[in-house]
XYZ file of C-alpha atoms in Angstrom:
453
model
C -32.626 100.138 -55.967
C -34.562 98.305 -53.289
C -33.283 97.850 -49.784
C -31.392 94.625 -49.111
C -30.365 93.125 -45.847
C -29.181 89.841 -44.435
C -30.057 88.292 -41.114
C -29.069 85.087 -39.396
C -32.117 83.126 -38.199
C -32.658 80.478 -35.507
C -31.657 76.828 -35.802
C -28.625 77.506 -37.987
C -30.741 78.940 -40.795
C -30.329 82.267 -42.528
C -32.329 84.532 -44.807
C -30.911 86.280 -47.836
C -32.443 88.637 -50.373
C -33.058 86.858 -53.668
C -32.991 90.061 -55.702
C -29.543 90.914 -57.002
C -27.849 94.044 -58.383
C -27.702 94.301 -62.187
C -25.214 91.927 -63.768
C -25.281 89.411 -60.943
C -27.030 86.048 -61.112
C -30.566 86.069 -59.813
C -29.882 82.952 -57.762
C -26.819 82.835 -55.466
C -24.561 79.895 -56.280
C -24.435 78.693 -52.704
C -28.242 78.460 -52.466
C -29.032 75.740 -55.031
C -32.684 75.074 -55.903
C -33.799 78.220 -54.036
C -37.504 79.023 -54.624
C -38.392 82.080 -56.673
C -39.593 85.134 -54.768
C -38.400 87.914 -52.541
C -36.901 85.640 -49.870
C -35.267 82.255 -49.771
C -34.583 80.138 -46.708
C -32.018 77.392 -46.317
C -31.087 75.284 -43.332
C -27.331 74.981 -42.935
C -27.786 71.681 -41.111
C -29.638 70.305 -44.135
C -26.768 71.429 -46.360
C -24.273 69.745 -44.058
C -26.123 66.434 -43.921
C -26.756 66.361 -47.660
C -23.103 66.948 -48.498
C -21.836 64.558 -45.827
C -23.879 61.684 -47.251
C -21.993 61.836 -50.542
C -19.267 59.227 -50.608
C -15.714 60.507 -50.093
C -16.794 64.160 -49.768
C -17.260 66.480 -46.884
C -18.362 70.040 -46.425
C -16.521 73.052 -45.102
C -19.006 75.825 -44.296
C -16.468 78.291 -43.010
C -12.976 78.538 -41.607
C -12.567 81.440 -39.219
C -8.970 80.920 -38.226
C -5.760 80.238 -40.136
C -3.099 77.968 -38.688
C 0.478 79.191 -38.727
C 3.598 77.074 -38.587
C 1.727 73.756 -38.597
C -1.705 72.196 -38.424
C -4.301 73.766 -36.153
C -7.872 72.939 -35.340
C -11.156 74.696 -34.587
C -13.603 72.857 -32.351
C -17.173 74.069 -31.845
C -18.715 72.642 -28.679
C -22.424 73.402 -28.906
C -25.087 70.687 -28.771
C -22.897 68.608 -31.069
C -19.137 69.033 -31.154
C -17.502 69.379 -34.542
C -13.926 69.751 -35.614
C -12.242 71.528 -38.519
C -8.567 70.674 -39.040
C -6.604 73.371 -40.820
C -3.081 73.006 -42.259
C -0.776 76.007 -42.433
C -1.079 76.219 -46.223
C -4.809 75.332 -46.120
C -4.835 73.558 -49.487
C -8.204 72.061 -50.330
C -7.021 68.453 -50.334
C -5.908 68.719 -46.689
C -8.937 70.298 -45.022
C -10.869 67.921 -42.791
C -14.160 68.653 -41.005
C -16.630 66.399 -39.225
C -18.772 65.975 -36.115
C -16.938 64.261 -33.261
C -19.956 63.423 -31.085
C -21.864 65.131 -28.274
C -20.898 68.632 -27.236
C -23.257 69.972 -24.576
C -26.272 67.918 -25.662
C -25.899 64.975 -23.280
C -24.649 67.137 -20.398
C -27.610 69.509 -20.784
C -30.172 66.704 -20.960
C -28.800 65.073 -17.815
C -28.525 68.397 -15.956
C -32.216 68.981 -16.624
C -33.158 65.415 -15.740
C -31.174 65.224 -12.492
C -30.961 68.834 -11.261
C -33.808 70.614 -13.066
C -31.232 72.930 -14.648
C -31.075 73.658 -18.363
C -27.290 73.309 -18.353
C -24.301 72.881 -16.048
C -23.549 76.556 -15.393
C -19.825 77.122 -14.967
C -19.215 73.369 -14.925
C -19.983 73.362 -11.202
C -21.957 70.122 -11.236
C -19.240 68.209 -13.066
C -16.552 69.686 -10.817
C -18.203 68.070 -7.766
C -18.282 64.602 -9.322
C -15.840 61.904 -10.361
C -15.667 60.259 -13.760
C -17.015 56.717 -14.140
C -14.227 55.423 -16.365
C -15.919 52.168 -17.365
C -18.986 54.042 -18.600
C -16.930 56.437 -20.713
C -14.926 53.609 -22.279
C -18.066 51.621 -23.042
C -19.788 54.462 -24.875
C -16.611 55.512 -26.733
C -16.505 52.033 -28.260
C -19.810 52.758 -29.993
C -20.293 52.742 -33.751
C -20.382 56.512 -34.282
C -17.042 57.173 -32.620
C -15.332 54.440 -34.658
C -16.869 55.518 -37.978
C -14.482 57.384 -40.225
C -15.236 60.894 -41.529
C -17.160 62.357 -43.225
C -19.865 62.044 -40.605
C -22.455 64.194 -38.882
C -24.441 63.775 -35.683
C -27.563 65.223 -34.126
C -30.378 64.417 -31.723
C -30.941 61.151 -33.573
C -27.593 59.923 -32.258
C -27.121 61.840 -28.981
C -30.529 63.176 -28.002
C -32.709 62.317 -25.017
C -32.889 58.613 -25.879
C -29.096 58.405 -25.721
C -29.081 60.421 -22.474
C -31.529 57.973 -20.878
C -29.345 55.012 -21.878
C -26.328 56.822 -20.505
C -28.105 57.521 -17.217
C -29.237 53.893 -16.932
C -25.678 52.683 -17.472
C -24.461 54.936 -14.647
C -26.748 53.012 -12.303
C -26.937 54.301 -8.751
C -23.941 56.607 -9.085
C -24.044 60.039 -7.478
C -25.787 62.615 -9.676
C -22.671 64.755 -9.848
C -20.684 61.722 -11.016
C -23.144 61.296 -13.889
C -22.583 64.874 -15.067
C -18.813 64.531 -14.684
C -18.922 61.323 -16.750
C -20.981 62.955 -19.501
C -18.499 65.843 -19.545
C -15.614 63.400 -19.871
C -17.398 61.688 -22.767
C -17.407 64.970 -24.699
C -13.750 65.771 -23.955
C -12.467 62.298 -24.760
C -14.552 61.892 -27.904
C -12.990 65.099 -29.282
C -9.470 63.986 -28.364
C -10.216 60.460 -29.604
C -11.297 61.790 -32.987
C -7.988 63.629 -33.275
C -6.040 60.485 -32.380
C -7.963 58.266 -34.782
C -8.503 60.437 -37.820
C -6.044 63.335 -37.917
C -2.250 63.671 -38.323
C -1.589 64.056 -34.615
C 2.109 64.788 -34.901
C 1.423 67.814 -37.087
C -1.010 69.590 -34.749
C 0.049 72.531 -32.621
C -3.111 73.946 -31.102
C -6.878 73.684 -30.827
C -9.155 76.737 -30.758
C -12.463 76.086 -29.005
C -15.686 78.053 -29.401
C -19.347 77.487 -28.627
C -21.126 77.088 -25.312
C -18.724 74.410 -24.102
C -15.898 76.942 -24.045
C -17.636 78.547 -21.052
C -17.581 75.294 -19.081
C -14.353 75.229 -17.005
C -14.793 71.546 -16.125
C -15.036 70.548 -19.791
C -12.126 72.777 -20.762
C -9.945 71.317 -17.997
C -10.674 67.767 -19.148
C -10.079 68.642 -22.801
C -6.865 70.474 -21.920
C -5.542 67.334 -20.176
C -6.420 65.182 -23.170
C -4.759 67.550 -25.636
C -1.654 67.845 -23.462
C -1.024 64.142 -24.137
C -1.112 65.002 -27.850
C 1.278 67.926 -27.286
C -1.402 70.377 -28.371
C -2.235 73.744 -26.849
C -5.844 74.690 -26.159
C -7.182 78.217 -26.545
C -10.666 79.667 -26.800
C -11.734 81.960 -29.604
C -12.146 84.692 -26.955
C -8.360 84.854 -26.736
C -8.298 85.702 -30.446
C -10.870 88.472 -30.138
C -13.983 86.497 -31.111
C -16.313 85.650 -28.194
C -16.952 81.903 -28.104
C -20.713 82.463 -27.939
C -20.588 84.597 -31.093
C -18.518 82.362 -33.352
C -21.479 80.519 -34.882
C -23.459 83.696 -35.497
C -20.410 85.398 -37.016
C -19.696 82.385 -39.187
C -23.172 82.231 -40.659
C -23.313 85.992 -41.062
C -20.170 85.749 -43.169
C -21.674 82.820 -45.066
C -24.757 84.919 -45.849
C -22.595 87.900 -46.806
C -20.582 85.821 -49.260
C -23.821 84.488 -50.738
C -25.207 88.002 -51.126
C -21.974 89.000 -52.874
C -22.492 86.263 -55.468
C -19.430 84.333 -54.292
C -19.563 80.600 -53.623
C -19.469 80.277 -49.836
C -19.375 76.539 -49.506
C -17.405 74.021 -51.463
C -16.868 70.314 -51.643
C -13.344 69.131 -51.054
C -12.152 65.618 -51.829
C -11.183 63.473 -48.861
C -7.557 62.320 -49.118
C -7.393 58.820 -50.582
C -6.587 55.949 -48.257
C -3.193 54.454 -49.036
C -1.609 51.167 -48.093
C 1.452 51.530 -45.882
C 4.063 49.330 -44.246
C 5.378 50.259 -40.792
C 8.721 48.737 -39.805
C 9.501 48.764 -36.076
C 13.132 48.910 -35.062
C 14.597 46.601 -32.433
C 11.621 44.870 -30.815
C 11.487 41.221 -29.697
C 15.284 40.880 -29.963
C 16.993 38.620 -27.426
C 13.966 38.639 -25.145
C 14.057 42.435 -24.758
C 11.427 45.064 -25.617
C 8.750 42.459 -26.062
C 5.650 43.359 -28.069
C 2.983 40.783 -28.903
C 1.699 41.164 -32.457
C -1.909 40.946 -31.248
C -1.231 43.915 -28.965
C 0.464 45.794 -31.797
C -2.564 45.295 -34.058
C -4.874 46.482 -31.297
C -2.808 49.624 -30.668
C -2.742 50.390 -34.384
C -6.519 50.119 -34.606
C -6.949 52.335 -31.547
C -5.181 55.193 -33.344
C -7.387 54.818 -36.418
C -5.324 52.624 -38.742
C -7.475 50.347 -40.881
C -7.218 46.784 -42.209
C -4.225 46.197 -39.949
C -2.156 43.049 -40.449
C 1.167 41.981 -38.966
C 3.968 39.799 -40.299
C 6.346 37.767 -38.061
C 7.622 38.958 -34.704
C 10.161 41.544 -35.861
C 7.431 44.200 -35.960
C 5.938 44.697 -39.409
C 2.528 46.307 -39.923
C 0.537 46.577 -43.156
C -2.443 48.923 -42.980
C -4.470 51.628 -44.711
C -4.615 55.297 -43.772
C -5.335 58.736 -45.245
C -2.501 60.357 -43.329
C 1.027 61.060 -44.611
C 3.907 58.749 -43.693
C 5.694 61.224 -41.402
C 2.573 61.783 -39.300
C 1.952 58.029 -39.111
C 5.469 57.392 -37.826
C 4.981 59.836 -34.962
C 1.516 58.527 -34.209
C 2.622 54.876 -33.987
C 5.707 55.771 -31.945
C 3.591 57.699 -29.424
C 1.099 54.874 -29.052
C 3.792 52.247 -28.470
C 5.555 54.447 -25.909
C 2.244 54.991 -24.113
C 1.091 51.358 -24.216
C 4.381 49.430 -23.933
C 6.344 51.839 -21.765
C 9.402 52.117 -24.008
C 10.306 54.000 -27.162
C 10.499 52.321 -30.568
C 11.586 54.013 -33.770
C 9.170 53.394 -36.633
C 9.900 53.681 -40.356
C 6.875 53.923 -42.663
C 6.878 53.231 -46.387
C 3.984 53.355 -48.838
C 3.039 50.270 -50.844
C 4.368 52.043 -53.931
C 7.746 52.540 -52.248
C 7.896 48.884 -51.199
C 7.215 47.828 -54.789
C 9.991 50.139 -55.945
C 12.394 48.465 -53.481
C 11.474 45.103 -54.988
C 12.044 46.395 -58.496
C 15.312 48.227 -57.891
C 17.317 45.676 -55.865
C 20.518 45.406 -57.943
C 21.482 41.978 -56.597
C 18.343 40.086 -57.564
C 19.149 39.891 -61.283
C 22.744 38.781 -60.718
C 23.240 35.121 -61.592
C 24.251 32.791 -58.792
C 22.864 35.013 -56.017
C 21.436 33.234 -52.994
C 18.305 35.284 -52.301
C 18.296 34.160 -48.665
C 21.497 36.196 -48.161
C 19.893 39.490 -49.210
C 18.958 42.215 -46.750
C 17.430 45.692 -47.111
C 18.117 48.473 -44.620
C 15.388 51.136 -44.568
C 16.568 54.593 -43.511
C 14.243 56.767 -41.430
C 15.523 59.867 -43.225
C 16.811 60.105 -46.783
C 20.634 60.105 -46.838
C 22.330 63.191 -48.214
C 25.395 63.113 -50.431
C 27.771 63.168 -47.456
C 26.008 60.308 -45.673
C 25.910 58.226 -48.855
C 29.649 58.738 -49.310
C 30.290 57.477 -45.752
C 28.038 54.476 -46.314
C 29.781 53.554 -49.550
C 33.176 53.803 -47.853
C 32.327 51.246 -45.148
C 34.477 48.090 -45.348
C 32.264 45.162 -46.213
C 34.640 42.335 -45.336
C 33.324 40.186 -48.163
C 29.812 41.613 -48.054
C 28.471 43.971 -50.710
C 26.236 46.996 -50.426
C 24.441 49.290 -52.846
C 23.480 52.607 -51.305
C 20.418 54.565 -52.348
C 18.811 57.671 -50.857
C 16.395 55.838 -48.562
C 17.459 52.182 -48.674
C 20.671 50.187 -48.556
C 20.727 46.836 -50.364
C 23.018 44.227 -48.812
C 24.368 40.925 -50.028
C 25.975 38.898 -47.228
C 27.248 35.544 -48.633
C 28.245 34.298 -45.174
C 25.032 35.410 -43.534
C 23.889 38.669 -41.965
C 24.782 37.442 -38.482
C 28.506 37.595 -39.263
C 28.352 40.748 -41.404
C 30.247 43.944 -40.642
C 27.401 45.932 -42.194
C 24.948 45.457 -39.365
C 22.173 47.944 -38.635
C 24.010 49.891 -35.913
C 27.049 50.454 -38.173
C 24.850 51.698 -41.007
C 22.926 54.003 -38.652
C 26.151 55.602 -37.430
C 27.358 56.257 -40.973
C 23.951 57.506 -42.135
C 23.546 59.763 -39.109
C 20.026 58.580 -38.343
C 17.784 55.664 -37.458
C 17.367 52.626 -39.710
C 15.895 49.147 -39.583
C 16.853 46.055 -41.611
C 14.698 43.274 -43.090
C 15.677 40.137 -44.980
C 14.572 39.708 -48.567
C 11.939 37.103 -47.715
C 10.230 39.548 -45.344
C 10.320 42.338 -47.942
C 8.725 39.965 -50.477
C 6.030 38.956 -48.002
C 5.241 42.578 -47.131
C 5.009 43.476 -50.797
C 2.567 40.602 -51.347
C 0.465 41.795 -48.402
C 0.388 45.282 -49.922
C -0.856 43.838 -53.210
C -3.631 42.021 -51.358
C -4.611 45.194 -49.497
C -4.741 47.216 -52.730
């Protein structure tokens, strides 16, 4: 049997022997269209770009770490920064991976241009500067950062041409300020991608590898950003894998899996975007806790919600997202607390759940019912048997209620304003937060969901 070996080559390429032991396929499954002969060469970056172009698909080359107890993330900060989000169970329909923007590429180009250094060694240049906030915000509003995954980046997006534009925008600023600002762009684009595209409330930690992990200034900025998201930051060195070796180790494993005849890259479907309704509790009531709907739409878009619409001033959002309802609730609550300065409880329902509320209201089919006297209370948490018993035992004083697991249907002949079954009473009996909407609002939100779908 001839000698076989595997080596990892430059520019994210690797070589693998095309001859296989008896009984194995002559062409490894993860090297499609490989040329015949003793050797075959494939560029991993070409694989990545080809797969990322396909609509609604993205590529996972390798996952080196497994999250425990919640979502975790791996971030590689080389020329381009990329992110792999990993749930604890790591089921294929939850994995998310994409490029977030520049890693060291812009910093390195500017270090060479301004200081004749190939890179900012130890982050010393950035540490001596201050961040030009307006410049960072301007560039973060660019098309790439707002584009949803799957997406990849390279020198076409963040190469020397981008660096020159960045430098021009910094004007006559101190050279150290320019490097500090480029460093902040990398840190905030990574954190911004997490805010916009990932289930923030589910994340526990981020593991960073690549050259950027050796830049204390970048790590300090990224650590501050992640602290706002209640995420811990660690480097792969802390887990026994040197940050500078992660890429080489990853592609060595990729080559090894290929040599073993095992598929070493797969396509995973992106989670489908769903239409949701977010119901905010207790805003714009009696002049307190004021939130303008234009501001609310803007905040929702800043955290990555799409096709955002609002309905009346009581705080109702209709939008699309790929994230689960529980994560969306936490994400919206955090953003409002940050932007408005006070806490608001948010209850999220899918369009399907709103349609089910419309269908299952027991009062609608009753003859003689005044639909304007109907209310629906949406519970933040499903009510258990004990809570439902307490809710059913509440004295209505002429009002009627039908209690379900997640909603309470109310009929108040004399108007909700004089009812004994107000939201605070129902919350106390249910043992959790709730928010109430009249039947006209529920109908309008359902119609908006139909339009969005």
